[in-house]
GROMACS .gro file of C-alpha atoms in nm:
model
  402
    1MET     CA    1   2.714  28.422  15.120
    2LEU     CA    2   2.813  28.483  14.757
    3LYS     CA    3   2.515  28.658  14.606
    4PHE     CA    4   2.736  28.904  14.424
    5SER     CA    5   3.047  28.699  14.363
    6VAL     CA    6   2.876  28.387  14.230
    7ARG     CA    7   2.714  28.584  13.950
    8SER     CA    8   3.040  28.765  13.880
    9VAL     CA    9   3.238  28.443  13.880
   10ALA     CA   10   2.993  28.279  13.642
   11ILE     CA   11   3.012  28.569  13.399
   12ILE     CA   12   3.390  28.585  13.423
   13ALA     CA   13   3.427  28.211  13.383
   14ILE     CA   14   3.217  28.206  13.066
   15ALA     CA   15   3.390  28.513  12.924
   16LEU     CA   16   3.735  28.374  12.982
   17PHE     CA   17   3.628  28.032  12.862
   18LEU     CA   18   3.524  28.185  12.531
   19ALA     CA   19   3.844  28.386  12.516
   20LEU     CA   20   4.051  28.073  12.558
   21MET     CA   21   3.851  27.904  12.286
   22SER     CA   22   3.918  28.191  12.046
   23GLY     CA   23   4.196  28.203  11.790
   24ALA     CA   24   4.400  28.428  12.020
   25HIS     CA   25   4.497  28.155  12.267
   26VAL     CA   26   4.607  27.797  12.294
   27LEU     CA   27   4.417  27.662  11.994
   28SER     CA   28   4.510  27.939  11.754
   29ASN     CA   29   4.802  27.757  11.600
   30ILE     CA   30   4.650  27.411  11.572
   31ALA     CA   31   4.602  27.325  11.206
   32VAL     CA   32   4.419  26.995  11.227
   33ASN     CA   33   4.110  26.822  11.087
   34GLU     CA   34   3.899  26.518  11.144
   35SER     CA   35   4.120  26.305  10.922
   36LEU     CA   36   4.350  26.277  11.222
   37ALA     CA   37   4.092  26.048  11.375
   38SER     CA   38   4.240  25.768  11.167
   39ILE     CA   39   4.580  25.808  11.332
   40PRO     CA   40   4.682  25.498  11.533
   41PRO     CA   41   4.576  25.476  11.901
   42ALA     CA   42   4.912  25.605  12.024
   43ASN     CA   43   4.796  25.948  11.911
   44GLY     CA   44   4.515  25.991  12.161
   45LEU     CA   45   4.649  26.335  12.255
   46LYS     CA   46   4.613  26.443  11.892
   47LEU     CA   47   4.256  26.324  11.893
   48ALA     CA   48   4.196  26.549  12.192
   49GLU     CA   49   4.343  26.842  11.997
   50VAL     CA   50   4.111  26.764  11.706
   51SER     CA   51   3.805  26.758  11.931
   52GLU     CA   52   3.914  27.084  12.093
   53HIS     CA   53   3.963  27.246  11.754
   54ASN     CA   54   3.622  27.133  11.633
   55PHE     CA   55   3.460  27.254  11.954
   56ARG     CA   56   3.614  27.596  11.897
   57GLN     CA   57   3.471  27.603  11.548
   58ALA     CA   58   3.130  27.518  11.691
   59LEU     CA   59   3.159  27.813  11.928
   60ILE     CA   60   3.242  28.046  11.641
   61LYS     CA   61   2.946  27.924  11.436
   62ASN     CA   62   2.720  27.975  11.738
   63GLY     CA   63   2.816  28.340  11.776
   64GLY     CA   64   3.071  28.274  12.049
   65GLU     CA   65   2.823  28.097  12.275
   66ILE     CA   66   2.840  27.740  12.396
   67PRO     CA   67   2.580  27.538  12.202
   68GLU     CA   68   2.291  27.399  12.401
   69LYS     CA   69   2.396  27.057  12.275
   70ILE     CA   70   2.754  26.975  12.190
   71ASP     CA   71   2.790  26.796  11.859
   72ALA     CA   72   2.805  26.418  11.903
   73LYS     CA   73   3.105  26.401  11.666
   74ILE     CA   74   3.305  26.627  11.896
   75LEU     CA   75   3.218  26.414  12.196
   76ASP     CA   76   3.297  26.094  12.005
   77LEU     CA   77   3.642  26.230  11.927
   78ALA     CA   78   3.690  26.325  12.294
   79GLN     CA   79   3.569  25.980  12.403
   80ASN     CA   80   3.813  25.810  12.165
   81ALA     CA   81   4.092  26.038  12.285
   82VAL     CA   82   4.027  25.939  12.648
   83ALA     CA   83   3.998  25.571  12.553
   84GLN     CA   84   4.340  25.585  12.392
   85GLU     CA   85   4.493  25.831  12.639
   86PRO     CA   86   4.313  25.814  12.976
   87LEU     CA   87   4.515  26.108  13.110
   88SER     CA   88   4.403  26.345  12.836
   89HIS     CA   89   4.274  26.641  13.037
   90ILE     CA   90   4.141  26.804  12.719
   91GLY     CA   91   3.933  26.500  12.631
   92LEU     CA   92   3.802  26.463  12.985
   93ARG     CA   93   3.715  26.831  13.004
   94LEU     CA   94   3.518  26.818  12.679
   95LEU     CA   95   3.333  26.512  12.805
   96ALA     CA   96   3.253  26.705  13.121
   97LEU     CA   97   3.113  26.993  12.916
   98GLY     CA   98   2.911  26.741  12.720
   99LYS     CA   99   2.763  26.600  13.040
  100GLU     CA  100   2.678  26.953  13.152
  101SER     CA  101   2.503  27.026  12.822
  102ASP     CA  102   2.298  26.709  12.879
  103GLY     CA  103   2.195  26.834  13.221
  104ASP     CA  104   2.405  26.575  13.405
  105ILE     CA  105   2.583  26.817  13.637
  106ASP     CA  106   2.695  26.547  13.881
  107SER     CA  107   2.888  26.360  13.611
  108ALA     CA  108   3.025  26.689  13.476
  109ARG     CA  109   3.144  26.781  13.825
  110LYS     CA  110   3.318  26.444  13.874
  111LEU     CA  111   3.495  26.469  13.540
  112MET     CA  112   3.608  26.827  13.601
  113ARG     CA  113   3.755  26.725  13.934
  114ILE     CA  114   3.947  26.450  13.759
  115VAL     CA  115   4.081  26.711  13.517
  116ALA     CA  116   4.185  26.927  13.811
  117GLY     CA  117   4.377  26.631  13.953
  118LEU     CA  118   4.568  26.595  13.627
  119THR     CA  119   4.664  26.958  13.575
  120LYS     CA  120   4.634  27.294  13.745
  121ARG     CA  121   4.715  27.479  13.423
  122ASP     CA  122   4.397  27.415  13.226
  123GLN     CA  123   4.226  27.751  13.259
  124VAL     CA  124   3.892  27.637  13.119
  125SER     CA  125   3.849  27.370  13.386
  126ASN     CA  126   3.977  27.611  13.650
  127TYR     CA  127   3.710  27.867  13.556
  128TRP     CA  128   3.444  27.598  13.546
  129LEU     CA  129   3.537  27.489  13.896
  130ILE     CA  130   3.543  27.849  14.020
  131ARG     CA  131   3.188  27.886  13.896
  132ASP     CA  132   3.085  27.549  14.038
  133TYR     CA  133   3.237  27.597  14.383
  134GLY     CA  134   3.076  27.941  14.393
  135ALA     CA  135   2.737  27.785  14.324
  136LEU     CA  136   2.807  27.528  14.596
  137ARG     CA  137   2.899  27.811  14.838
  138ASP     CA  138   3.236  27.646  14.899
  139THR     CA  139   3.452  27.953  14.954
  140GLN     CA  140   3.772  27.766  15.037
  141ASN     CA  141   3.777  27.568  14.713
  142LEU     CA  142   3.651  27.867  14.518
  143LEU     CA  143   3.956  28.066  14.629
  144LYS     CA  144   4.184  27.769  14.569
  145TYR     CA  145   4.096  27.769  14.201
  146TYR     CA  146   4.125  28.144  14.182
  147ASP     CA  147   4.479  28.089  14.309
  148TYR     CA  148   4.556  27.820  14.051
  149SER     CA  149   4.432  28.045  13.771
  150LEU     CA  150   4.623  28.350  13.892
  151ARG     CA  151   4.945  28.154  13.938
  152THR     CA  152   4.935  27.999  13.591
  153SER     CA  153   4.827  28.295  13.377
  154ARG     CA  154   4.904  28.663  13.420
  155GLU     CA  155   4.631  28.743  13.170
  156THR     CA  156   4.364  28.634  13.417
  157ALA     CA  157   4.448  28.893  13.682
  158LEU     CA  158   4.247  29.175  13.524
  159GLN     CA  159   3.936  28.957  13.517
  160LEU     CA  160   3.965  28.750  13.833
  161LEU     CA  161   4.116  28.987  14.090
  162PRO     CA  162   3.824  29.235  14.087
  163ALA     CA  163   3.580  28.950  14.151
  164MET     CA  164   3.799  28.818  14.433
  165VAL     CA  165   3.827  29.166  14.587
  166ASN     CA  166   3.451  29.223  14.564
  167GLY     CA  167   3.394  28.884  14.726
  168LEU     CA  168   3.571  29.008  15.038
  169ALA     CA  169   3.265  29.221  15.113
  170ASN     CA  170   3.123  28.891  15.243
  171ASP     CA  171   3.241  28.801  15.593
  172GLU     CA  172   3.278  28.434  15.492
  173PHE     CA  173   3.567  28.530  15.266
  174ILE     CA  174   3.793  28.661  15.545
  175GLU     CA  175   3.929  28.340  15.699
  176PRO     CA  176   3.985  28.139  15.377
  177MET     CA  177   4.131  28.448  15.212
  178ALA     CA  178   4.370  28.495  15.505
  179ASP     CA  179   4.473  28.130  15.486
  180LEU     CA  180   4.545  28.173  15.116
  181LEU     CA  181   4.743  28.495  15.157
  182LEU     CA  182   4.950  28.336  15.434
  183THR     CA  183   5.094  28.107  15.162
  184ARG     CA  184   5.242  28.422  15.003
  185PRO     CA  185   5.096  28.384  14.653
  186PRO     CA  186   5.277  28.585  14.382
  187TRP     CA  187   4.964  28.790  14.307
  188SER     CA  188   4.912  28.920  14.663
  189GLU     CA  189   5.043  29.272  14.594
  190GLN     CA  190   4.808  29.300  14.296
  191PHE     CA  191   4.524  29.190  14.521
  192TRP     CA  192   4.593  29.467  14.771
  193SER     CA  193   4.626  29.725  14.495
  194GLN     CA  194   4.283  29.625  14.363
  195MET     CA  195   4.143  29.634  14.716
  196LEU     CA  196   4.215  30.007  14.749
  197THR     CA  197   3.934  30.094  14.506
  198ALA     CA  198   3.672  29.853  14.644
  199LYS     CA  199   3.493  30.058  14.910
  200PRO     CA  200   3.234  29.789  15.005
  201SER     CA  201   3.518  29.547  15.082
  202LEU     CA  202   3.744  29.784  15.276
  203PRO     CA  203   3.595  29.720  15.624
  204ASN     CA  204   3.664  29.349  15.580
  205ALA     CA  205   4.005  29.433  15.433
  206VAL     CA  206   4.090  29.573  15.777
  207LYS     CA  207   3.983  29.245  15.941
  208LEU     CA  208   4.183  29.052  15.683
  209ARG     CA  209   4.491  29.266  15.740
  210LYS     CA  210   4.464  29.213  16.117
  211ARG     CA  211   4.428  28.839  16.063
  212LEU     CA  212   4.749  28.839  15.859
  213GLN     CA  213   4.920  29.035  16.134
  214ASP     CA  214   4.826  28.759  16.378
  215GLY     CA  215   4.984  28.510  16.136
  216ASN     CA  216   5.310  28.712  16.122
  217GLU     CA  217   5.249  28.794  15.757
  218LYS     CA  218   5.201  29.136  15.605
  219PRO     CA  219   5.203  29.313  15.269
  220SER     CA  220   5.454  29.588  15.200
  221GLN     CA  221   5.453  29.899  15.419
  222SER     CA  222   5.340  30.103  15.118
  223VAL     CA  223   5.026  29.887  15.097
  224ASP     CA  224   4.948  29.956  15.464
  225ARG     CA  225   4.996  30.329  15.412
  226GLN     CA  226   4.772  30.331  15.105
  227LEU     CA  227   4.509  30.122  15.282
  228VAL     CA  228   4.490  30.359  15.580
  229SER     CA  229   4.486  30.660  15.351
  230GLN     CA  230   4.206  30.516  15.138
  231LEU     CA  231   3.998  30.427  15.443
  232VAL     CA  232   4.019  30.790  15.550
  233ASN     CA  233   3.941  30.911  15.198
  234TYR     CA  234   3.620  30.708  15.205
  235GLY     CA  235   3.526  30.839  15.550
  236LEU     CA  236   3.588  30.502  15.717
  237TYR     CA  237   3.758  30.668  16.013
  238ALA     CA  238   3.686  30.402  16.276
  239GLU     CA  239   3.833  30.133  16.051
  240ALA     CA  240   4.144  30.342  15.980
  241LEU     CA  241   4.208  30.395  16.351
  242GLU     CA  242   4.136  30.030  16.426
  243LEU     CA  243   4.392  29.923  16.167
  244TYR     CA  244   4.651  30.160  16.307
  245ARG     CA  245   4.605  30.027  16.660
  246SER     CA  246   4.644  29.674  16.527
  247LEU     CA  247   4.965  29.747  16.338
  248ALA     CA  248   5.119  29.969  16.607
  249PRO     CA  249   4.978  29.838  16.938
  250ASN     CA  250   5.263  29.972  17.150
  251ARG     CA  251   5.257  30.325  17.013
  252GLU     CA  252   4.968  30.463  17.215
  253SER     CA  253   4.997  30.688  17.520
  254GLY     CA  254   4.758  30.897  17.724
  255SER     CA  255   4.756  31.155  17.447
  256LYS     CA  256   4.499  31.147  17.170
  257ILE     CA  257   4.774  31.259  16.932
  258VAL     CA  258   4.987  30.983  16.781
  259ASN     CA  259   5.364  31.037  16.802
  260GLN     CA  260   5.325  31.341  17.028
  261ASP     CA  261   5.699  31.354  17.103
  262PHE     CA  262   5.812  31.315  16.741
  263ASP     CA  263   6.044  31.029  16.835
  264ARG     CA  264   5.992  30.832  16.511
  265VAL     CA  265   5.904  30.882  16.149
  266SER     CA  266   5.538  30.881  16.057
  267MET     CA  267   5.408  30.528  15.999
  268LEU     CA  268   5.053  30.546  15.867
  269PRO     CA  269   4.939  30.899  15.782
  270PRO     CA  270   4.697  31.060  15.829
  271VAL     CA  271   4.623  30.859  16.145
  272ASP     CA  272   4.988  30.935  16.219
  273TRP     CA  273   5.141  31.269  16.116
  274ASP     CA  274   5.073  31.360  15.754
  275LEU     CA  275   5.348  31.605  15.652
  276LEU     CA  276   5.270  31.846  15.370
  277SER     CA  277   5.459  32.092  15.151
  278ASP     CA  278   5.396  32.327  14.859
  279GLY     CA  279   5.741  32.455  14.761
  280LYS     CA  280   5.737  32.749  15.002
  281PHE     CA  281   5.713  32.543  15.318
  282PHE     CA  282   5.771  32.189  15.428
  283ALA     CA  283   5.774  31.990  15.751
  284ASP     CA  284   5.998  31.708  15.865
  285ILE     CA  285   6.027  31.495  16.179
  286ASP     CA  286   6.380  31.499  16.319
  287THR     CA  287   6.387  31.178  16.521
  288GLY     CA  288   6.734  31.258  16.659
  289SER     CA  289   6.623  31.576  16.832
  290LYS     CA  290   6.260  31.457  16.859
  291GLN     CA  291   6.118  31.765  16.694
  292LEU     CA  292   5.879  31.864  16.417
  293VAL     CA  293   6.080  32.109  16.208
  294VAL     CA  294   5.886  32.345  15.983
  295SER     CA  295   6.076  32.544  15.721
  296ILE     CA  296   5.906  32.846  15.566
  297SER     CA  297   6.010  33.066  15.275
  298PRO     CA  298   5.887  33.419  15.199
  299GLY     CA  299   5.518  33.414  15.114
  300GLY     CA  300   5.470  33.062  15.244
  301SER     CA  301   5.148  32.977  15.424
  302GLY     CA  302   4.918  32.679  15.462
  303THR     CA  303   4.879  32.347  15.644
  304VAL     CA  304   5.217  32.183  15.704
  305ALA     CA  305   5.102  31.882  15.910
  306ARG     CA  306   4.775  31.716  15.998
  307GLN     CA  307   4.642  31.416  16.186
  308LEU     CA  308   4.303  31.249  16.223
  309LEU     CA  309   4.189  31.224  16.586
  310HIS     CA  310   3.906  31.047  16.763
  311LEU     CA  311   3.775  31.265  17.044
  312ASP     CA  312   3.505  31.199  17.302
  313SER     CA  313   3.269  31.472  17.420
  314HIS     CA  314   3.507  31.581  17.697
  315SER     CA  315   3.740  31.871  17.762
  316TYR     CA  316   4.105  31.823  17.672
  317ASP     CA  317   4.431  31.993  17.766
  318LEU     CA  318   4.657  32.069  17.470
  319THR     CA  319   5.026  32.090  17.561
  320VAL     CA  320   5.257  32.239  17.299
  321GLU     CA  321   5.615  32.365  17.308
  322THR     CA  322   5.746  32.576  17.020
  323LYS     CA  323   6.061  32.762  16.918
  324GLY     CA  324   6.105  33.023  16.647
  325LEU     CA  325   5.783  33.218  16.695
  326THR     CA  326   5.947  33.533  16.831
  327SER     CA  327   5.890  33.736  16.513
  328ASN     CA  328   5.556  33.907  16.462
  329SER     CA  329   5.574  33.826  16.091
  330ILE     CA  330   5.559  33.449  16.147
  331GLY     CA  331   5.239  33.286  16.262
  332MET     CA  332   5.145  32.932  16.358
  333ASP     CA  333   4.811  32.799  16.473
  334LEU     CA  334   4.641  32.469  16.549
  335GLU     CA  335   4.308  32.428  16.379
  336PHE     CA  336   4.040  32.174  16.467
  337ARG     CA  337   3.799  32.071  16.192
  338CYS     CA  338   3.513  31.822  16.216
  339ALA     CA  339   3.588  31.539  15.972
  340ASP     CA  340   3.336  31.516  15.689
  341ALA     CA  341   3.136  31.192  15.681
  342GLY     CA  342   3.239  31.133  15.321
  343GLY     CA  343   3.610  31.171  15.386
  344ASN     CA  344   3.643  31.503  15.201
  345ILE     CA  345   3.874  31.721  15.410
  346ARG     CA  346   3.776  32.029  15.208
  347LYS     CA  347   3.420  31.990  15.333
  348SER     CA  348   3.528  31.962  15.696
  349GLU     CA  349   3.385  32.227  15.928
  350ALA     CA  350   3.617  32.445  16.136
  351ILE     CA  351   3.531  32.405  16.505
  352GLY     CA  352   3.823  32.569  16.682
  353ARG     CA  353   4.157  32.742  16.641
  354ILE     CA  354   4.447  32.810  16.879
  355THR     CA  355   4.712  33.070  16.793
  356LEU     CA  356   5.049  32.953  16.920
  357SER     CA  357   5.323  33.157  17.083
  358GLU     CA  358   5.683  33.092  17.182
  359GLY     CA  359   5.759  32.843  17.458
  360LEU     CA  360   5.571  32.578  17.652
  361LYS     CA  361   5.198  32.640  17.676
  362ILE     CA  362   4.885  32.452  17.784
  363TYR     CA  363   4.551  32.531  17.626
  364ARG     CA  364   4.207  32.406  17.723
  365VAL     CA  365   4.003  32.253  17.439
  366PRO     CA  366   3.631  32.259  17.525
  367PRO     CA  367   3.405  31.959  17.463
  368ARG     CA  368   3.236  31.921  17.126
  369SER     CA  369   2.915  31.732  17.059
  370ASN     CA  370   2.823  31.551  16.738
  371CYS     CA  371   3.183  31.540  16.618
  372ASN     CA  372   3.385  31.235  16.715
  373TYR     CA  373   3.642  31.247  16.434
  374VAL     CA  374   3.846  31.563  16.409
  375TRP     CA  375   4.125  31.690  16.188
  376LEU     CA  376   4.408  31.860  16.375
  377ASN     CA  377   4.587  32.091  16.131
  378VAL     CA  378   4.917  32.265  16.197
  379ASN     CA  379   4.903  32.589  15.996
  380ILE     CA  380   5.178  32.843  15.932
  381SER     CA  381   5.193  33.186  15.773
  382GLY     CA  382   5.485  33.412  15.687
  383ALA     CA  383   5.360  33.631  15.406
  384ASP     CA  384   5.543  33.942  15.532
  385ARG     CA  385   5.883  33.782  15.572
  386SER     CA  386   6.173  33.867  15.342
  387ASP     CA  387   6.387  33.569  15.445
  388SER     CA  388   6.343  33.202  15.535
  389ASN     CA  389   6.311  33.066  15.884
  390GLU     CA  390   6.232  32.756  16.090
  391ILE     CA  391   5.971  32.687  16.351
  392ILE     CA  392   6.020  32.392  16.583
  393ILE     CA  393   5.761  32.199  16.782
  394ASP     CA  394   5.912  31.988  17.061
  395GLN     CA  395   5.590  31.824  17.174
  396LEU     CA  396   5.222  31.830  17.095
  397ALA     CA  397   4.995  31.634  17.329
  398LEU     CA  398   4.620  31.628  17.379
  399GLU     CA  399   4.500  31.464  17.700
  400LYS     CA  400   4.151  31.427  17.843
  401VAL     CA  401   4.076  31.641  18.148
  402SER     CA  402   3.997  31.408  18.437
   0.00000   0.00000   0.00000
């Protein structure tokens, strides 16, 4: 289940463990020495600080690596600390590390779980338990300690979130991850931002997002838009369309074109309308009049709107109604391009073009083989014009011929 993530977690846990032991973190300002061991029993917490300090020094002397055997003096100090202060999580954690160095993993595991019951803010024990639950293939508890670490230290996000995101490539992560995100953890937006760059995990990100939808929970709309856009960029067209249908189940009609009547703003481009501009033209959906309004300045030409379609190998009827195409100097066409397998629209192959004219028209689109995902581009040109103008599309539907 966790072939990748267990190794990653182990590496991260050790790296962060060493970082916490360094002079840059919690022990950096402790100026103590072994003479504190003579302090009366009431100072068991100080004894734990001494043992922690000495353990850090041992790490430094060992080149930043945990010694194969932890010095008996350090463990004696930790033992005395626990004897005098049984709730010393530092002392218990050092004893656990001592048991691990002796090869007694069962005792180390028991002690670390005791530490976890005392505090959720001890990052070293949290990382140890992340590593341990990963080795035990216990995804639910693994994610629980990720959560504790992320909630208690912002510094951990850069190290832990990538490993968590990569773990989602495993199907076993989906349900426990959904359960965790349904609690609305404060790091959830960071998680989704990281997810956008993790291509191997994106198919399961769609399943996770749908699972959250079932639980009436969702990230921000901008996250959904970025997720759909990134799926398309990676050529994961089926997943992008699946996610759209999940998030907008009542938006479909007989047309293969989403929002054919322009009765709402675009939700999730480019599965919905992706409106483009370059300074000399721009497109906007006027939901009041239910129109796609294209404004063009002199010299303006290019793609003003596009949408990714899934087409079967059938014939289709394209119904389009336009206004503003009475001048010979303004042109508008609909271009069909076969979507590139890698998601690169510039590499897409042109497979058809329809030049539009004023009014309501129906065009027959012939069947295409070996091309299920198609870009529909709305292109305009007005290079010969000396003034600005508008072109309006009232509807644009594509329906299978029965």
